[in-house]
mmCIF file of C-alpha atoms in Angstrom:
data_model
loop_
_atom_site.group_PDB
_atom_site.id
_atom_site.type_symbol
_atom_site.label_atom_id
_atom_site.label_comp_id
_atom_site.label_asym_id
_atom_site.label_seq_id
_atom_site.Cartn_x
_atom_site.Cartn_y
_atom_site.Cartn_z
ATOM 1 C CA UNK A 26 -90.059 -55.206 -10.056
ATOM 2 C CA UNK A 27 -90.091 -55.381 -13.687
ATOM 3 C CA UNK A 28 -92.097 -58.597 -15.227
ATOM 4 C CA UNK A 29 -88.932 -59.132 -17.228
ATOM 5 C CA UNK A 30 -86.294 -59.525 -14.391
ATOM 6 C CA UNK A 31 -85.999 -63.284 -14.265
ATOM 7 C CA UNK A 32 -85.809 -64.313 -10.726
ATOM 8 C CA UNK A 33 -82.268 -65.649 -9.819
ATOM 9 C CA UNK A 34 -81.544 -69.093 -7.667
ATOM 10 C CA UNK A 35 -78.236 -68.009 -5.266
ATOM 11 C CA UNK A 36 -76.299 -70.893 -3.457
ATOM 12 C CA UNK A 37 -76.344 -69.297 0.109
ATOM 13 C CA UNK A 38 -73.791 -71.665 1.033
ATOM 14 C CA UNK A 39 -71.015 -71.374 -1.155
ATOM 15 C CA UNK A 40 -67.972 -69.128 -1.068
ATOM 16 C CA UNK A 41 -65.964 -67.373 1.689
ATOM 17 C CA UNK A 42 -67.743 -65.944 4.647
ATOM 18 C CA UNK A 43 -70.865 -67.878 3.922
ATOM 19 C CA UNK A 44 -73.637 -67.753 4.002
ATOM 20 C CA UNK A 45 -73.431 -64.072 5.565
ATOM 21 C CA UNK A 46 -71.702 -62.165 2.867
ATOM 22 C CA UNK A 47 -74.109 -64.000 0.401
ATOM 23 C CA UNK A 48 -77.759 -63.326 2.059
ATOM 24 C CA UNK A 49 -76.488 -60.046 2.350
ATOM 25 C CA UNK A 50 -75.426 -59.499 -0.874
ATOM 26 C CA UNK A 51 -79.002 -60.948 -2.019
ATOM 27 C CA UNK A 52 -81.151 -58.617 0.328
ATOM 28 C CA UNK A 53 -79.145 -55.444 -1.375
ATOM 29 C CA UNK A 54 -79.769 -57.162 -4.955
ATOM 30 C CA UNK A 55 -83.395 -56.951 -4.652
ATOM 31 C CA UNK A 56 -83.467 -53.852 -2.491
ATOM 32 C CA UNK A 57 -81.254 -52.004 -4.949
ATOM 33 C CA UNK A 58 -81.774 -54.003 -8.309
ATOM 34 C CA UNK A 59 -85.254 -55.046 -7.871
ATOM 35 C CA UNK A 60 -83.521 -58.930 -9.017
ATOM 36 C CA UNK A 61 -86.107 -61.052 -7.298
ATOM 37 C CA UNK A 62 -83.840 -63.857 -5.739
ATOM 38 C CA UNK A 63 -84.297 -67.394 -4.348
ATOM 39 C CA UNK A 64 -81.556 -68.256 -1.713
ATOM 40 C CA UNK A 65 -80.896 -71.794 -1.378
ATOM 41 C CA UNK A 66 -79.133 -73.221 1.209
ATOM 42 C CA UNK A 67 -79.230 -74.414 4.995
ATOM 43 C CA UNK A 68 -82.206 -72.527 5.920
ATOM 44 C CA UNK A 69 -81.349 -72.695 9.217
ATOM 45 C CA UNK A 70 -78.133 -70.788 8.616
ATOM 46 C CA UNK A 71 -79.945 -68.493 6.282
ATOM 47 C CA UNK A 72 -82.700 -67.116 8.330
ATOM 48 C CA UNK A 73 -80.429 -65.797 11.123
ATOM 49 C CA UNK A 74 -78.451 -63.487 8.784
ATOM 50 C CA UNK A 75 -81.840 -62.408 7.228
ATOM 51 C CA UNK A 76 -83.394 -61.609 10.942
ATOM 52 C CA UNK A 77 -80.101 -59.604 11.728
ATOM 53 C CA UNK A 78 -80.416 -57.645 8.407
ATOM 54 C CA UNK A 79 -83.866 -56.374 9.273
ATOM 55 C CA UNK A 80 -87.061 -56.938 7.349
ATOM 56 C CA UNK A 81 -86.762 -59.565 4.437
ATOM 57 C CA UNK A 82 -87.857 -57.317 1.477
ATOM 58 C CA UNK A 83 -90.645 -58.771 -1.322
ATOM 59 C CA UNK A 84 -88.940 -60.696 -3.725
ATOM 60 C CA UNK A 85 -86.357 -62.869 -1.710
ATOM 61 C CA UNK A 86 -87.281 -66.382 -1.211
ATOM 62 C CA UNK A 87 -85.475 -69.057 0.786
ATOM 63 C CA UNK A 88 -85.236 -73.212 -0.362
ATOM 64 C CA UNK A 89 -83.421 -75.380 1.890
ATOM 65 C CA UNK A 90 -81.120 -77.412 1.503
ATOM 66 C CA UNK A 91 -79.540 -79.637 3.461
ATOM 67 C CA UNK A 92 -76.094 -80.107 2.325
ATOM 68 C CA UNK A 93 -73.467 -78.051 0.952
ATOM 69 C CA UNK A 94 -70.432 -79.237 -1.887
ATOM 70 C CA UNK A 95 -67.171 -78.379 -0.102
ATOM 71 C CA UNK A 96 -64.222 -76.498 -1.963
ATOM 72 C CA UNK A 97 -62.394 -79.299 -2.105
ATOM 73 C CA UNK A 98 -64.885 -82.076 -3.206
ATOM 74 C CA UNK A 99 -64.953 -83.882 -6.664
ATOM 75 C CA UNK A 100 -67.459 -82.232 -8.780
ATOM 76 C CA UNK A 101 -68.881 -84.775 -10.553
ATOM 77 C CA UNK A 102 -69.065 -87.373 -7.023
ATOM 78 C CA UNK A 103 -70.315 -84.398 -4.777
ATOM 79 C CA UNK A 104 -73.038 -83.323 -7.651
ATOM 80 C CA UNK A 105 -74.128 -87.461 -7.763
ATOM 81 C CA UNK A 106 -73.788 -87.974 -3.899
ATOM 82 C CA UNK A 107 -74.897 -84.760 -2.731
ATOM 83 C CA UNK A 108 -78.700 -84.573 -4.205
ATOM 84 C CA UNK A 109 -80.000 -82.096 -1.736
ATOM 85 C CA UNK A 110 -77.096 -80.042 -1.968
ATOM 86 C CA UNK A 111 -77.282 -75.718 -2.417
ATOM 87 C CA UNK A 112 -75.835 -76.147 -5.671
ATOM 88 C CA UNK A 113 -77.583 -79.055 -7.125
ATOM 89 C CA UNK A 114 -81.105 -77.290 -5.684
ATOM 90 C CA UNK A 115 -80.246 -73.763 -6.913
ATOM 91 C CA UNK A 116 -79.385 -75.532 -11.164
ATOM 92 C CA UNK A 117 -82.605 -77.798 -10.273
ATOM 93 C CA UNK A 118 -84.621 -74.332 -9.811
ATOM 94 C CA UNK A 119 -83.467 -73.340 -13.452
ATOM 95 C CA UNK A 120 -84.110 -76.924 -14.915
ATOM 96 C CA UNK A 121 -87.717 -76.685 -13.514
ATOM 97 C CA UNK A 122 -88.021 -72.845 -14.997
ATOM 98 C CA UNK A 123 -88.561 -71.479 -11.495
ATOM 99 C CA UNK A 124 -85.193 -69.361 -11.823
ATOM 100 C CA UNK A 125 -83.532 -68.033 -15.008
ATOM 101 C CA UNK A 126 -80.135 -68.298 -13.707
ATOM 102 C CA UNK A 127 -78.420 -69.830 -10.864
ATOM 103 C CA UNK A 128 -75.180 -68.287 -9.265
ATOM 104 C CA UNK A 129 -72.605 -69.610 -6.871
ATOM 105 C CA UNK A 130 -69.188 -68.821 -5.398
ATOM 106 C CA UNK A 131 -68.675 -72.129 -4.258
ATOM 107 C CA UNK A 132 -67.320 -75.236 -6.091
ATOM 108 C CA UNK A 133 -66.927 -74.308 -9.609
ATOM 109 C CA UNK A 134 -66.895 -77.500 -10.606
ATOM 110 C CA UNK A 135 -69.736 -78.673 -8.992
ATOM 111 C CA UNK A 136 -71.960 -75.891 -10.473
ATOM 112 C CA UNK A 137 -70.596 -77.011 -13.880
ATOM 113 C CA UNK A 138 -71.390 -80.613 -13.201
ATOM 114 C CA UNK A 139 -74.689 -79.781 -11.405
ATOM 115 C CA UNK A 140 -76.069 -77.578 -14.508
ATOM 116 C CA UNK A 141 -75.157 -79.887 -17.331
ATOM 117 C CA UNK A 142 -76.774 -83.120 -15.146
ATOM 118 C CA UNK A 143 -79.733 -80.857 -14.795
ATOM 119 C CA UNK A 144 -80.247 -77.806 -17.369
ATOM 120 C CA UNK A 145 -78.615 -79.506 -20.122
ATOM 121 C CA UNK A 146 -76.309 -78.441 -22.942
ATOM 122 C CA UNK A 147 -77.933 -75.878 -25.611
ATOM 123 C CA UNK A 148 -77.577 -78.019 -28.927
ATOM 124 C CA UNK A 149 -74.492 -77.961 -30.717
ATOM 125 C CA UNK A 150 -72.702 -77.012 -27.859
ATOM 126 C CA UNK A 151 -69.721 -79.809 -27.143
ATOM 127 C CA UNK A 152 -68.861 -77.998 -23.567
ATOM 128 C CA UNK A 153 -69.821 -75.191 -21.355
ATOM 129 C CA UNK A 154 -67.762 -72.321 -20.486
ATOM 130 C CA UNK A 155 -67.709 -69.966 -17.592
ATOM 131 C CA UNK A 156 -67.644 -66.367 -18.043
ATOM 132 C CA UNK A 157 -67.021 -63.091 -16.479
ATOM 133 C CA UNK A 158 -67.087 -59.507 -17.340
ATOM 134 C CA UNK A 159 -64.228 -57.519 -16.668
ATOM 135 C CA UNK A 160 -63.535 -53.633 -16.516
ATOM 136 C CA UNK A 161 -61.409 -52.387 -19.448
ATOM 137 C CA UNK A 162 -60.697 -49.409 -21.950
ATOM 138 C CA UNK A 163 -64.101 -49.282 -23.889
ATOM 139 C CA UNK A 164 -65.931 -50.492 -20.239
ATOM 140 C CA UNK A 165 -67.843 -53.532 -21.896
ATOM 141 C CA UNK A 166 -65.834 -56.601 -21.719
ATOM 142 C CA UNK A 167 -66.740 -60.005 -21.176
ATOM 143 C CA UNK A 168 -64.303 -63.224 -21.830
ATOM 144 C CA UNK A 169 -64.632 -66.977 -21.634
ATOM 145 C CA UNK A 170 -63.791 -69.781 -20.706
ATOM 146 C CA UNK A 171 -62.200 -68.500 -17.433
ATOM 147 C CA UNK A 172 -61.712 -72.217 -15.196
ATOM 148 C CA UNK A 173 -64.589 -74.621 -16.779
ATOM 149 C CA UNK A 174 -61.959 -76.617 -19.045
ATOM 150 C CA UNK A 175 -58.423 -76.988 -18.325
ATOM 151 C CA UNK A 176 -57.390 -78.268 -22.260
ATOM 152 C CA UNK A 177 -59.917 -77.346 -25.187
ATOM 153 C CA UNK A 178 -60.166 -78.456 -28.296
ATOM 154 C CA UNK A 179 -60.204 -76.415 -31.519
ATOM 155 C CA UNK A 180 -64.303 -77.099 -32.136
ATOM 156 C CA UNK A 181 -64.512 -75.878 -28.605
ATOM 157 C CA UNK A 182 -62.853 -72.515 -29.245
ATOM 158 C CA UNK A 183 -65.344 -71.614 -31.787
ATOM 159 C CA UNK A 184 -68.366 -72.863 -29.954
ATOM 160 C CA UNK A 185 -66.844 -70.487 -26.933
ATOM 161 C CA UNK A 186 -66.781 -67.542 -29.440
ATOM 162 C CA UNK A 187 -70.195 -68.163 -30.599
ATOM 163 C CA UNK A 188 -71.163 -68.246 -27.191
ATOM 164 C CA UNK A 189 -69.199 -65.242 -26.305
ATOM 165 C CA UNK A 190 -71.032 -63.367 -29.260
ATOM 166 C CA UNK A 191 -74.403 -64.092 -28.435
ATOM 167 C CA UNK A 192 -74.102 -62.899 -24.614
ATOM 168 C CA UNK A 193 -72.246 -59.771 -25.563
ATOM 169 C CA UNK A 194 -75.454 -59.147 -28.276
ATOM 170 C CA UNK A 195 -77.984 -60.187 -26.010
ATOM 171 C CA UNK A 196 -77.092 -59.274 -22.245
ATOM 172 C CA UNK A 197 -74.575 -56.347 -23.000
ATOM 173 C CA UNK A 198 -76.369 -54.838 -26.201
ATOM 174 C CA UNK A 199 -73.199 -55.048 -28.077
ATOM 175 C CA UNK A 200 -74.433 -55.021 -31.694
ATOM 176 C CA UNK A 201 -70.951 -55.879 -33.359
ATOM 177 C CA UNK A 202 -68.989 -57.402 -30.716
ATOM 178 C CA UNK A 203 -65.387 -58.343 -31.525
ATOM 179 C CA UNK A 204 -64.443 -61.571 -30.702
ATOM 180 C CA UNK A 205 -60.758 -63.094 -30.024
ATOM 181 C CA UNK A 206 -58.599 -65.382 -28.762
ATOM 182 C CA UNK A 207 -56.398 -65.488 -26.037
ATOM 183 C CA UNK A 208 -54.384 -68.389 -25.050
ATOM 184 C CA UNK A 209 -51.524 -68.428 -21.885
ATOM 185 C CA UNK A 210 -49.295 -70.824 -23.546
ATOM 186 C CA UNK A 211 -48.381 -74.346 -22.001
ATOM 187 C CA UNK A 212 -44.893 -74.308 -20.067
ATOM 188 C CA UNK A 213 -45.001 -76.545 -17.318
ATOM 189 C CA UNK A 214 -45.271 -73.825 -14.589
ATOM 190 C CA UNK A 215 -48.769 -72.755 -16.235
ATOM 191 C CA UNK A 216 -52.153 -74.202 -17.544
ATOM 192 C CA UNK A 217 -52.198 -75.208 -20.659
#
């Protein structure tokens, strides 16, 4: 594995068909990626799925964690009353510089609330954003925010473009990427 892959904290415990589809999904990562990852979650949930995958390969470590943040939890409560939760655990491995980047498909919320209680804000940044890359025309597309604020303010916008340009630069080797805004209106039968 490449000394500049960052090793990557994954909560084993959130998302459908947990925590099978995601130790699964980690093994292939560093099998196929060489992405050395830390699974963090109910270890004794965890290890079975590992056993019945075969040998763990180099690279893949496990951190329990006791609890897990539910779908349908409060963020901000379950982050505060859940301490030894996967989330919580995984954003604490990124706080502490063991990780460069947690990832979960559980609570969305709760990994929003979990990173800014314990990786902080970069300064000069009012909120954070969520973002995904999507397939389109040119192949290289990446928006945001797509669910971390329901109603943003103007100051937010631009702090989600500048945000927006620096990961397309930096992670996608865009040089000039184009930046824009795309809003879905507010009638009552959609977000605002």
């Amino acid at each position: 594995m490449a000394d500049s892959v960052r090793r990557v904290a994954v909560d084993a415990m959130g998302g459908d068909n947990a925590p099978a589809d995601i130790v699964r999904g980690a093994v292939r990562a560093v099998q196929e990626l060489g992405v050395p990852v830390t699974l963090v979650g109910r270890r004794d949930a965890i290890e079975p799925v590992l056993r019945e995958s075969g040998d763990t390969p180099d690279g893949l470590a496990v951190v329990d964690a006791s609890e897990v943040v539910e779908m349908n939890e409060h963020p901000a409560s379950a982050v505060r009353n859940k301490r030894d939760s996967s989330i919580v655990r995984a954003c604490a491995l990124v706080a502490s510089d063991d990780c460069g980047a947690a990832v979960s498909a559980g609570n969305s919320g709760a990994m929003l609330a979990a990173a800014l209680f314990s990786v902080k804000r970069v300064p000069g940044i009012a909120r954070p954003a969520i973002g995904a890359a999507f397939p389109s025309a040119s192949g290289r597309t990446f928006i945001l925010d797509v669910g971390a604020n329901t109603d943003c303010r103007p100051e937010w916008l631009a702090q989600f473009a500048v945000m927006g340009d620096v990961y397309a630069r930096s992670m996608m080797g865009i040089e000039q990427p184009r930046v824009a805004l795309l809003s879905n209106g507010e009638e009552a039968e959609k977000g605002s």
